Amino acid sequence: MADHLDLHTVGDLLHHYPRRYAERGELTRLSDLPLDEHVTVVAQVADARVHTFNGGRGRRLEVTITDGSGRLQLVFFGKGVHKPRTELQPGTRAMFAGKVSVFNRKRQLAHPEFKTLGAGTGAEAVEAFANQLLPLYPACKQMESWQIQQAVDTVLGPAGHEESALAGLIDPLPESLRQGRGLATLPEALRKIHRPGTKADIATARDRLKWDEAFVLQVALARRRQADAQLPAAPRKPAPDGLLTAFDARLPFTLTEGQRRVSEEIFADLATDHPMHRLLQGEVGSGKTMVALRAMLGVVDAGGQAAMLAPTEVLAQQHHRSITEMMGELAEGGMLGGAEQGTKVVLLTGSMGAAARRQALLDLVTGEAGIVIGTHALIEDKVQFHDLGLVVVDEQHRFGVEQRDALRSKGKQPPHLLVMTATPIPRTVAMTVFGDLETSVLDQLPAGRSPIASHVVPAKDKPHFLARAWERVREEVAAGHQGYVVCPRIGDEEDESKAAKAKSPEDEAEKRPPLAVVDVAEQLVKGPLSDLRVEVLHGRMQPEAKDEVMRRFAAGEVDVLVATTVIEVGVNVPNATAMVIMDADRFGVSQLHQLRGRVGRGSAAGLCLLVTDMPEGSPARARLGAVAATLDGFELSRIDLEQRREGDVLGQAQSGVRSSLRVLAVIDDEEVIAAAREEAAAIVAADPELAGYPQLRTALDALLDKERAEFLDKG
């Protein structure tokens, strides 16, 4: 049990909760049996026969029972035949419980549970057997659910005496909180979850046990925030008439209300003497980069340096390009023609030439460069800063917590940290997974952004829809615009067999390898887009080649870019209005939403076509329908989570938190999580060391065993 289910102590066993409950239904007369319901009947065996089939290899036991009002057939198969065959002799009286089904137009119970009744069995015993809720536990081959139930029964002792067996348990909830919230005691909750008398018992138990999980986790996160608040950091207040003022003066547009609000929150954090830890989430195109850039300029104004960490070279180069364009001569500090209050903005990536790299490193260590934009290359030991004041991490979930940490350790004191994500994270997930970060949300699009129309194209059911999709791309190009075609695979991989073993064989569509950039581009050039300028872009191209293609696409010298998801984050070409996503069912909901955000970035409306071979009515088609139906990223992230559950929402880097949750569902239990966060914050503020809460400390230590403590530290 220890090895297979990771249950080592009595406490582990008691916190291994039933996944669901089988019901033995009400006591029913055979003449009144309802179909598809759980019932319990008391009846006498009329006859029992074993039938063989499959040439004698298979065996089936058929038992007919009667209670005077009617007859009912019971069937048992395979190994399940032995026990009933010996115990259910004609004339035996017994209780039978199961679900009523119909076979050959006759009602039957397949593999019912049964308990034989001796001569003197009274009505109470029958009543106790009927209506019972039987716990079914998460089990494994080596340990069946009923064996786990037996072990739990042994620990709990005889019915009615559970309290004494549960007396010594560690209860993490402070008594005042438990009573204030009207929650059950821990012994009562454990008794009711393992031995419920009614469905209300199960609800009472779950309400209490959810609180335990949410509260202990929120206390851990509150202590993290408390510890961070004790760290020293240099306050960074922008100079009154410095770089930031000059930058704002040259902006050709005004900031949105949301951008102003979030900027104020960030500048308030930067002005304090402990490090900012803020998560900035905003829809694709809501202007996060602008907010981050203003924060970076403010820090440079205050004499510090700012580093922006991007997940890919394409994205780092793009940020560098767009930031230097937005800053103009302010990005040429110390150069001829540069503004006097300007600074240097340098790029640092792994594939840079040695000379350029040496110069960039020199500019960083002397403080000549106020802003650096780069990939993981920024984290290397060789990179030294003059005075690192702010770290901006783009697309957080692509970075392991260790990488964030390594960059944070480059400052003389811990730098301020701003984490950006375009993947909308429901509030509850933000409170659990990013619970140690304060959250800012940009929820309105800047003026001048256009709506995006999205449609599902069922290529297999309606091939003419796909032909029409290529016509639409040609129409956009004829109107002077550009388009993307996105494919799941590059296509020059040696090992095609892996792709052939696709995930769930929903039908043939799942089994064939995903469509590849190289093949699709070739087909388009020969076929439906033959007279257009079509280019490919994928992760395995040389950085210079990638850059060159991106530059030509941005300059309007390429009509259609056939690409992998390298364009998913950050690529900004306002003239691109059409996107066709091939094999769209192979992408996650959030990823489709991210990709779609690449079009409609200018004044012309965007069009996104989701091409799939999946049959109508399949879950994959439903998912694509949901993406086509709404542009609200928060709504989509809820759908995404409900389908994938919380486990892989933010990748493996965040898994430490999830594994400690058993009854708490991050999506559904928003109220519990929010309330637990408030209670936890109040308790930690009043007693940071939890001296007055010894049981809570013990529970916390159990949660934060070595590995998870490291995980939370690095968060």
XYZ file of C-alpha atoms in Angstrom:
715
model
C 0.000 0.000 0.000
C 2.873 2.301 0.862
C 4.560 1.866 -2.507
C 1.630 1.755 -4.858
C -0.617 4.435 -3.373
C 1.958 6.427 -1.387
C 0.093 5.738 1.871
C 2.546 5.258 4.720
C 0.747 6.234 7.938
C -2.704 5.905 9.475
C -3.107 9.629 8.754
C -2.302 9.066 5.062
C -4.929 6.345 4.953
C -7.610 8.469 6.612
C -6.873 11.302 4.157
C -7.200 8.900 1.213
C -10.811 9.880 0.566
C -13.392 7.903 -1.400
C -13.620 9.038 -5.010
C -17.359 8.373 -5.131
C -20.040 6.277 -3.439
C -22.043 3.321 -4.728
C -25.623 3.436 -3.574
C -27.693 0.591 -2.351
C -31.107 1.895 -3.132
C -34.348 1.755 -1.178
C -35.954 -1.507 -0.199
C -38.264 -2.329 -3.134
C -40.856 -4.970 -4.067
C -39.902 -6.967 -7.156
C -43.118 -5.941 -8.891
C -42.241 -2.203 -8.576
C -38.602 -2.173 -9.764
C -37.612 1.097 -11.463
C -35.175 0.847 -14.393
C -31.612 2.191 -14.067
C -31.948 2.835 -10.330
C -30.020 1.368 -7.426
C -32.310 -0.888 -5.417
C -32.181 -3.326 -2.555
C -34.560 -6.292 -2.529
C -35.193 -9.051 -0.016
C -36.166 -12.263 -1.787
C -35.844 -16.023 -1.915
C -33.805 -17.985 -4.470
C -36.157 -19.966 -6.758
C -33.479 -21.604 -8.888
C -29.831 -21.220 -9.944
C -28.138 -22.527 -13.118
C -24.640 -22.303 -14.605
C -24.455 -21.860 -18.392
C -21.263 -22.186 -20.406
C -20.432 -20.321 -23.615
C -17.409 -19.760 -25.903
C -16.901 -23.490 -26.231
C -16.987 -24.016 -22.475
C -14.438 -21.289 -21.671
C -16.948 -18.726 -20.416
C -19.367 -19.323 -17.538
C -22.502 -17.519 -16.524
C -24.571 -18.113 -13.392
C -28.262 -17.204 -13.658
C -30.253 -17.004 -10.435
C -34.003 -16.397 -10.319
C -35.373 -14.842 -7.125
C -38.923 -14.176 -5.980
C -40.539 -12.229 -3.147
C -44.115 -13.305 -3.795
C -44.932 -10.155 -5.796
C -42.741 -10.881 -8.805
C -39.619 -12.598 -10.134
C -36.193 -11.206 -11.032
C -33.155 -12.612 -12.776
C -29.627 -12.171 -11.350
C -26.521 -12.830 -13.471
C -22.915 -13.438 -12.462
C -19.996 -13.965 -14.861
C -16.499 -15.441 -14.868
C -14.722 -15.683 -11.541
C -17.636 -13.915 -9.895
C -19.635 -17.155 -10.225
C -17.999 -19.133 -7.363
C -19.303 -17.384 -4.236
C -22.962 -16.983 -5.315
C -22.994 -20.519 -6.688
C -22.206 -21.986 -3.271
C -24.222 -19.525 -1.175
C -27.349 -18.969 -3.291
C -28.949 -22.410 -3.163
C -32.683 -22.625 -3.953
C -34.710 -21.684 -0.880
C -32.050 -19.284 0.525
C -33.359 -15.913 1.674
C -31.037 -12.953 1.076
C -30.744 -9.221 0.478
C -29.604 -8.203 -3.016
C -28.409 -4.736 -4.057
C -27.582 -3.490 -7.546
C -28.696 -1.446 -10.531
C -31.742 -2.594 -12.484
C -31.207 -3.181 -16.214
C -33.135 -4.932 -19.005
C -31.866 -7.929 -20.990
C -34.015 -9.836 -23.498
C -36.969 -7.687 -22.401
C -36.630 -8.973 -18.817
C -35.451 -6.989 -15.800
C -32.240 -8.179 -14.203
C -29.455 -7.285 -11.759
C -25.925 -7.962 -13.037
C -23.352 -8.870 -10.358
C -25.458 -7.611 -7.441
C -24.038 -7.457 -3.943
C -25.836 -9.851 -1.642
C -25.976 -10.890 1.975
C -27.776 -14.061 3.032
C -30.299 -13.787 5.859
C -30.445 -16.348 8.653
C -33.777 -17.496 10.072
C -33.912 -14.906 12.863
C -32.818 -11.801 10.933
C -35.018 -8.880 11.898
C -36.218 -5.870 9.932
C -33.432 -3.637 11.422
C -30.679 -5.672 9.728
C -32.457 -5.427 6.391
C -32.935 -1.669 6.839
C -29.241 -1.202 7.739
C -28.143 -3.048 4.593
C -30.476 -1.111 2.284
C -29.885 2.592 1.544
C -26.228 2.371 2.461
C -23.656 4.541 0.663
C -20.593 2.418 -0.094
C -17.299 4.297 -0.430
C -15.276 3.569 -3.595
C -11.615 4.561 -3.183
C -9.011 5.570 -5.741
C -7.337 2.162 -6.077
C -4.708 0.336 -8.079
C -4.235 -3.225 -9.324
C -2.278 -4.261 -6.244
C -4.820 -2.755 -3.871
C -8.523 -2.954 -4.678
C -11.027 -0.414 -3.366
C -12.619 -2.968 -1.002
C -9.219 -3.772 0.545
C -8.673 -0.069 1.230
C -12.150 0.059 2.747
C -11.287 -2.866 5.009
C -8.109 -1.097 6.152
C -10.051 2.108 6.875
C -12.687 0.098 8.785
C -9.955 -1.484 10.895
C -8.567 1.966 11.788
C -11.969 3.518 12.517
C -13.097 0.593 14.693
C -16.723 -0.405 15.292
C -19.530 1.939 14.217
C -20.334 4.564 16.829
C -16.833 4.433 18.359
C -14.925 6.281 15.625
C -14.358 9.421 17.702
C -11.925 7.662 20.044
C -9.927 6.261 17.099
C -9.702 9.748 15.579
C -8.982 11.680 18.756
C -5.240 12.136 18.280
C -5.348 13.603 14.778
C -3.615 16.878 13.976
C -6.242 19.509 13.191
C -4.772 22.423 11.215
C -7.819 24.696 11.524
C -7.794 27.103 14.493
C -10.872 26.424 16.628
C -12.147 30.021 16.347
C -12.025 29.815 12.542
C -13.735 26.413 12.493
C -16.601 27.607 14.697
C -16.862 30.978 12.957
C -17.306 29.235 9.614
C -19.647 26.582 11.031
C -17.423 23.697 9.927
C -17.479 20.137 11.268
C -14.703 18.930 13.580
C -11.992 16.864 11.909
C -13.041 13.526 13.542
C -16.647 14.147 12.472
C -15.582 15.025 8.897
C -13.399 11.920 8.548
C -16.107 9.665 9.977
C -18.692 11.112 7.573
C -16.499 10.904 4.493
C -15.580 7.250 5.108
C -18.914 6.099 6.623
C -21.646 8.430 5.428
C -25.209 7.718 6.487
C -26.664 10.209 3.978
C -25.560 12.385 1.084
C -25.720 15.362 3.457
C -22.993 13.684 5.543
C -20.711 13.579 2.500
C -21.330 17.281 1.776
C -20.599 18.248 5.405
C -17.355 16.259 5.351
C -16.167 17.642 2.017
C -16.878 21.248 3.035
C -14.673 20.817 6.068
C -11.845 18.926 4.308
C -11.717 21.451 1.453
C -11.076 24.143 4.030
C -8.138 22.208 5.456
C -6.449 22.035 2.057
C -7.186 25.589 0.962
C -6.234 27.068 4.324
C -2.911 25.268 4.830
C -1.851 26.122 1.276
C -2.849 29.773 1.678
C -0.964 29.992 4.994
C 2.147 28.692 3.209
C 1.737 31.346 0.509
C 0.952 34.101 3.035
C 4.179 33.261 4.888
C 6.047 33.432 1.559
C 4.651 36.918 0.942
C 5.466 37.899 4.513
C 9.064 36.706 4.122
C 9.408 38.532 0.794
C 8.115 41.698 2.399
C 11.025 41.505 4.878
C 13.641 41.372 2.088
C 15.399 44.650 1.407
C 15.186 46.234 -2.041
C 16.224 49.601 -3.383
C 13.155 51.813 -3.919
C 13.071 52.978 -7.552
C 11.236 56.282 -7.995
C 11.393 57.820 -11.480
C 13.076 61.219 -11.763
C 10.515 64.021 -12.243
C 11.650 65.127 -15.733
C 13.613 62.139 -16.876
C 13.387 59.345 -19.383
C 9.813 58.297 -18.520
C 8.439 61.833 -18.927
C 10.264 62.211 -22.257
C 8.910 58.840 -23.429
C 5.311 59.623 -22.439
C 5.574 62.959 -24.284
C 6.436 61.231 -27.564
C 3.673 58.605 -27.420
C 1.333 59.069 -30.418
C -1.673 57.814 -28.381
C -3.001 58.003 -24.851
C -2.802 55.035 -22.496
C -6.025 53.137 -21.801
C -7.690 53.494 -18.417
C -6.467 49.966 -17.558
C -2.867 50.706 -18.543
C -2.881 53.818 -16.335
C -4.358 51.936 -13.374
C -1.912 49.019 -13.617
C 1.044 51.400 -14.091
C 0.083 53.182 -10.876
C -0.004 49.846 -8.993
C 3.453 48.976 -10.346
C 5.032 52.362 -9.582
C 3.610 52.231 -6.044
C 5.342 48.816 -5.591
C 8.617 50.040 -7.083
C 8.707 52.950 -4.639
C 8.802 50.667 -1.567
C 11.901 49.227 0.044
C 10.978 45.575 -0.413
C 10.828 43.732 -3.740
C 7.735 43.940 -5.901
C 6.333 40.529 -6.870
C 3.573 41.221 -9.346
C 1.804 39.120 -11.981
C 0.539 41.185 -14.915
C -2.031 39.302 -16.941
C -3.668 40.761 -19.968
C -5.267 39.604 -23.166
C -3.159 39.283 -26.259
C -2.784 42.870 -27.472
C -3.980 44.589 -24.295
C -0.761 46.599 -24.150
C 1.236 44.699 -21.492
C 4.554 45.462 -23.215
C 3.833 49.196 -23.006
C 3.118 48.936 -19.258
C 6.299 46.879 -18.714
C 8.386 49.299 -20.768
C 7.187 52.292 -18.723
C 8.115 50.407 -15.526
C 11.580 49.674 -16.970
C 12.074 53.326 -17.960
C 11.043 54.424 -14.472
C 13.717 52.152 -12.956
C 16.373 53.462 -15.374
C 15.343 56.989 -14.361
C 16.038 56.036 -10.760
C 19.577 54.949 -11.670
C 18.926 51.192 -11.996
C 18.865 48.692 -14.852
C 15.995 46.585 -16.132
C 16.125 43.138 -17.746
C 13.380 41.541 -19.810
C 13.448 37.766 -20.141
C 11.682 36.262 -23.185
C 11.097 32.531 -23.832
C 12.369 32.431 -27.447
C 14.900 34.252 -29.612
C 12.198 35.305 -32.070
C 10.305 36.931 -29.221
C 13.394 38.566 -27.682
C 14.312 40.066 -31.065
C 10.755 41.220 -31.580
C 10.585 42.905 -28.149
C 13.931 44.557 -28.852
C 12.688 45.826 -32.207
C 9.367 47.136 -30.930
C 10.875 48.721 -27.789
C 13.620 50.548 -29.711
C 11.005 51.718 -32.236
C 8.720 53.007 -29.464
C 11.626 54.806 -27.770
C 13.194 56.278 -30.907
C 16.246 58.430 -30.084
C 15.644 57.745 -26.356
C 17.047 54.237 -27.040
C 20.322 55.653 -28.303
C 21.757 57.047 -25.078
C 25.437 57.965 -25.410
C 25.299 57.722 -29.210
C 25.478 60.503 -31.761
C 21.992 61.843 -32.346
C 20.675 60.146 -29.196
C 18.596 62.093 -26.690
C 20.535 63.333 -23.673
C 18.263 61.611 -21.144
C 18.241 58.444 -23.292
C 19.762 55.070 -22.455
C 21.107 52.102 -24.386
C 18.785 49.165 -25.108
C 20.758 45.970 -25.785
C 19.777 42.514 -26.980
C 21.433 39.389 -25.594
C 20.669 35.973 -27.101
C 22.556 32.696 -27.421
C 23.124 32.941 -31.157
C 24.687 36.438 -31.262
C 28.132 36.841 -32.775
C 31.061 37.031 -30.334
C 31.811 40.729 -30.950
C 28.207 41.878 -30.500
C 27.903 39.725 -27.410
C 31.099 41.131 -25.871
C 29.859 44.680 -26.456
C 26.457 43.890 -24.894
C 28.080 42.352 -21.799
C 30.339 45.387 -21.468
C 27.392 47.795 -21.729
C 25.651 45.873 -18.933
C 28.518 45.772 -16.485
C 29.365 49.478 -16.934
C 25.722 50.510 -16.663
C 25.836 52.082 -20.130
C 22.842 49.942 -21.083
C 19.801 50.675 -18.941
C 17.624 48.035 -20.586
C 18.556 44.538 -21.728
C 16.221 42.163 -23.541
C 17.215 38.547 -23.875
C 16.579 34.837 -23.649
C 17.993 32.361 -21.090
C 21.384 33.714 -22.175
C 20.771 36.492 -19.608
C 20.935 33.947 -16.801
C 24.445 32.692 -17.555
C 27.179 33.279 -15.004
C 29.139 35.558 -17.326
C 26.369 38.156 -17.387
C 27.033 40.871 -14.768
C 24.901 43.948 -14.154
C 25.942 47.348 -12.876
C 22.791 47.670 -10.743
C 19.860 45.400 -11.639
C 16.643 46.951 -10.323
C 13.795 45.245 -12.201
C 13.299 41.878 -13.868
C 10.382 41.507 -16.299
C 9.556 37.902 -17.216
C 7.452 37.447 -20.346
C 5.166 34.409 -20.634
C 5.926 33.109 -17.149
C 4.682 29.555 -17.656
C 7.465 28.898 -20.165
C 10.107 29.463 -17.492
C 11.007 27.180 -14.655
C 11.060 28.871 -11.279
C 14.826 28.175 -11.061
C 15.448 30.413 -14.062
C 13.544 33.304 -12.512
C 15.545 32.771 -9.372
C 18.904 32.787 -11.146
C 18.144 36.158 -12.707
C 16.896 37.554 -9.414
C 20.218 36.698 -7.779
C 22.072 39.031 -10.191
C 21.118 42.168 -8.282
C 23.098 43.639 -5.350
C 19.798 43.449 -3.499
C 16.806 41.394 -4.704
C 15.443 43.248 -7.763
C 11.754 43.972 -8.249
C 9.933 41.306 -10.284
C 7.160 41.736 -12.836
C 5.806 38.558 -14.434
C 3.688 38.949 -17.588
C 1.339 36.413 -19.134
C -1.122 36.572 -21.997
C -2.660 33.278 -20.900
C -5.648 34.431 -18.879
C -5.521 32.695 -15.529
C -8.794 32.361 -13.621
C -8.683 34.196 -10.326
C -8.686 30.979 -8.306
C -5.644 29.577 -10.089
C -3.859 32.887 -9.656
C -4.631 32.665 -5.924
C -3.314 29.104 -5.573
C -0.527 28.677 -8.093
C 0.722 32.265 -8.120
C -0.417 32.919 -4.580
C 2.840 34.643 -3.677
C 2.416 37.260 -6.428
C 0.088 40.261 -6.337
C -2.050 40.282 -9.487
C -2.846 43.086 -11.946
C -5.208 42.510 -14.857
C -5.406 44.475 -18.128
C -8.850 43.684 -19.429
C -9.538 46.222 -22.164
C -8.011 46.386 -25.625
C -6.261 49.578 -26.739
C -8.131 51.804 -29.186
C -7.692 50.853 -32.829
C -7.832 47.084 -32.213
C -10.288 45.251 -34.442
C -12.631 42.349 -33.693
C -11.640 38.875 -34.909
C -14.214 36.601 -36.546
C -13.531 32.892 -35.881
C -15.055 29.896 -37.678
C -14.594 26.119 -37.524
C -13.830 24.548 -40.934
C -14.765 20.815 -40.902
C -12.427 19.749 -43.727
C -13.466 16.091 -43.745
C -17.250 16.531 -43.490
C -17.329 19.517 -45.890
C -14.262 19.701 -48.168
C -15.692 22.733 -50.020
C -15.402 24.705 -46.749
C -11.617 24.246 -46.901
C -11.527 25.413 -50.540
C -13.506 28.484 -49.462
C -10.986 29.094 -46.624
C -8.137 29.420 -49.163
C -10.327 31.747 -51.249
C -10.797 33.945 -48.159
C -7.008 34.109 -47.680
C -6.609 35.197 -51.337
C -9.321 37.865 -50.858
C -7.472 39.290 -47.835
C -4.204 39.388 -49.794
C -5.983 41.014 -52.761
C -7.197 43.719 -50.369
C -3.560 44.461 -49.491
C -3.377 42.362 -46.310
C -1.352 39.292 -45.255
C -2.087 35.942 -43.633
C -0.692 33.116 -41.504
C -1.135 29.366 -41.932
C -0.243 27.511 -38.713
C 0.639 23.795 -38.571
C 1.427 21.565 -35.548
C 4.643 20.113 -36.954
C 7.749 21.208 -38.913
C 7.898 18.169 -41.166
C 11.590 17.385 -41.539
C 11.675 15.080 -38.507
C 13.320 11.704 -39.027
C 10.988 9.850 -36.709
C 7.521 9.931 -38.237
C 6.397 6.858 -36.293
C 5.964 8.830 -33.067
C 3.501 11.138 -34.721
C 1.592 8.172 -36.084
C 0.918 6.946 -32.538
C -1.258 9.965 -31.886
C -3.032 10.472 -28.599
C -6.625 9.194 -28.432
C -7.684 7.317 -31.550
C -10.977 9.207 -31.768
C -11.032 8.209 -35.417
C -8.643 8.165 -38.381
C -8.059 11.909 -37.989
C -6.226 11.261 -34.734
C -4.101 8.466 -36.154
C -2.495 10.221 -39.076
C 0.587 12.352 -38.300
C -0.214 16.018 -37.662
C 0.090 18.277 -40.694
C 3.543 19.754 -41.226
C 4.688 23.235 -42.267
C 7.002 21.956 -45.014
C 4.320 19.756 -46.659
C 1.463 22.240 -46.335
C 3.577 25.085 -47.771
C 4.466 22.927 -50.770
C 0.811 22.002 -51.390
C -0.309 25.637 -51.116
C 2.378 26.886 -53.520
C 1.419 24.218 -56.069
C -2.309 24.577 -55.472
C -4.722 27.075 -53.921
C -2.179 29.884 -53.246
C -0.003 29.322 -56.313
C 0.418 32.958 -57.382
C 1.049 34.365 -53.855
C 4.373 34.941 -52.088
C 4.448 32.079 -49.537
C 7.311 31.568 -47.019
C 7.902 29.138 -44.119
C 9.011 29.874 -40.547
C 9.818 27.288 -37.875
C 12.021 26.722 -34.847
C 14.662 24.668 -36.589
C 15.716 27.396 -39.011
C 18.925 29.357 -38.384
C 18.257 32.483 -36.281
C 19.403 34.771 -39.138
C 17.049 33.019 -41.568
C 14.145 33.272 -39.104
C 14.845 36.940 -38.573
C 15.073 37.603 -42.282
C 11.703 35.914 -42.980
C 10.066 37.782 -40.084
C 11.536 41.089 -41.289
C 10.267 40.531 -44.846
C 6.841 39.501 -43.582
C 6.661 42.608 -41.363
C 7.745 44.739 -44.344
C 4.926 43.294 -46.477
C 7.218 41.425 -48.881
C 5.590 38.069 -48.011
C 1.838 37.456 -48.474
C 1.380 34.258 -46.483
C 3.593 32.868 -43.709
C 3.294 29.102 -43.113
C 4.595 28.591 -39.585
C 4.630 26.478 -36.437
C 3.634 27.964 -33.085
C 6.851 30.045 -33.029
C 4.478 32.882 -33.901
C 2.296 32.147 -30.858
C 3.693 34.842 -28.606
C 4.573 38.400 -29.381
C 4.703 38.487 -33.194
C 3.214 41.844 -34.168
C 2.333 42.530 -37.811
C -0.720 44.833 -37.877
C -1.257 44.229 -41.621
C -1.847 40.469 -41.092
C -5.604 39.885 -41.011
C -6.185 36.198 -41.826
C -5.080 33.059 -39.995
C -5.788 29.458 -40.979
C -4.917 26.934 -38.232
C -4.507 23.418 -39.680
C -5.332 20.429 -37.432
C -6.673 22.951 -34.928
C -7.859 20.103 -32.667
C -4.205 19.317 -31.892
C -3.764 22.617 -30.048
C -4.969 23.512 -26.555
C -7.737 26.086 -26.052
C -5.387 28.722 -24.608
C -2.888 28.136 -27.405
C -5.535 28.659 -30.096
C -6.562 31.860 -28.368
C -2.931 33.040 -28.271
C -2.413 32.239 -31.956
C -5.615 33.996 -32.949
C -4.355 37.135 -31.202
C -1.757 37.545 -33.974
C -4.409 38.860 -36.414
C -6.688 41.900 -36.141
C -3.863 43.911 -34.587
C -4.416 46.846 -36.938
C -7.456 48.779 -38.091
C -8.765 45.992 -40.373
C -10.899 43.181 -38.927
C -9.255 39.806 -38.304
C -10.346 36.380 -39.518
C -9.356 33.073 -37.879
C -10.298 29.729 -39.478
C -9.933 26.562 -37.368
C -9.495 23.608 -39.752
C -10.168 20.106 -38.391
C -10.885 16.557 -39.583
C -12.670 15.678 -36.349
C -16.258 14.415 -36.696
C -19.205 16.490 -35.565
C -20.234 15.781 -31.977
C -16.691 14.861 -30.878
C -15.218 16.596 -27.795
C -12.516 18.126 -30.024
C -15.139 19.796 -32.206
C -16.953 21.088 -29.110
C -13.689 22.619 -27.893
C -13.088 24.366 -31.243
C -16.691 25.577 -31.225
C -16.075 27.172 -27.828
C -12.974 28.976 -29.116
C -14.881 30.232 -32.180
C -17.770 31.418 -29.997
C -15.919 33.829 -27.701
C -12.948 36.197 -27.699
C -12.956 36.341 -23.902
C -9.716 34.700 -22.790
C -10.876 34.305 -19.186
C -13.963 32.421 -20.328
C -11.791 30.181 -22.532
C -9.292 29.515 -19.768
C -12.162 28.238 -17.614
C -13.234 25.875 -20.417
C -9.625 24.802 -20.855
C -9.250 24.051 -17.160
C -12.518 22.180 -16.902
C -11.377 19.917 -19.711
C -7.796 19.380 -18.584
C -8.421 19.682 -14.843
C -5.875 21.664 -12.889
C -2.931 19.303 -13.177
C -1.265 20.687 -16.232
C -2.658 24.203 -16.345
C 0.711 25.778 -15.946
C 2.953 22.888 -16.811
C 5.119 20.780 -14.593
C 6.937 23.738 -13.063
C 3.954 24.358 -10.835
C 3.132 20.762 -9.956
C 4.224 20.925 -6.318
C 1.038 22.708 -5.326
C -1.384 20.493 -7.154
C -0.266 17.205 -5.702
C -1.330 18.265 -2.221
C -4.953 18.885 -3.250
C -7.407 16.015 -2.867
C -10.908 17.411 -2.421
C -10.273 21.037 -3.400
C -11.058 21.777 -7.048
C -9.272 24.954 -8.065
C -12.032 25.954 -10.485
C -15.194 25.211 -8.512
C -14.126 26.252 -5.040
C -13.424 29.908 -5.688
C -15.278 31.096 -2.570
C -13.418 28.688 -0.281
C -10.028 29.691 -1.716
C -10.753 33.417 -1.493
C -12.031 33.120 2.095
C -9.099 30.902 3.109
C -6.681 33.441 1.653
C -8.209 36.200 3.802
C -8.152 34.105 6.980
C -4.578 32.970 6.288
C -3.369 36.523 5.676
C -4.932 37.704 8.956
C -3.400 34.886 11.002
C 0.079 35.271 9.477
C 0.001 39.065 9.914
C -0.819 38.663 13.614
C 1.518 35.726 14.278
C 4.100 35.255 11.470
C 5.835 32.359 13.249
C 2.479 30.659 14.035
C 3.640 30.261 17.628
C 0.038 30.121 18.818
C -0.908 27.451 16.263
C 1.259 24.375 16.875
C -1.059 22.007 14.965
C -1.182 24.319 11.969
C 2.632 24.433 11.983
C 2.820 20.637 11.965
C 0.365 20.458 9.042
C 2.378 23.121 7.229
C 5.623 21.212 7.694
C 3.951 18.122 6.261
C 2.807 20.098 3.211
C 6.144 21.807 2.775
C 8.318 18.788 2.923
C 11.713 19.441 1.403
C 10.786 19.279 -2.262
C 7.735 21.510 -2.018
C 9.482 24.019 0.197
C 12.081 24.398 -2.531
C 9.346 24.777 -5.092
C 7.639 27.540 -3.126
C 10.928 29.256 -2.373
C 11.751 29.462 -6.021
C 8.303 30.687 -6.951
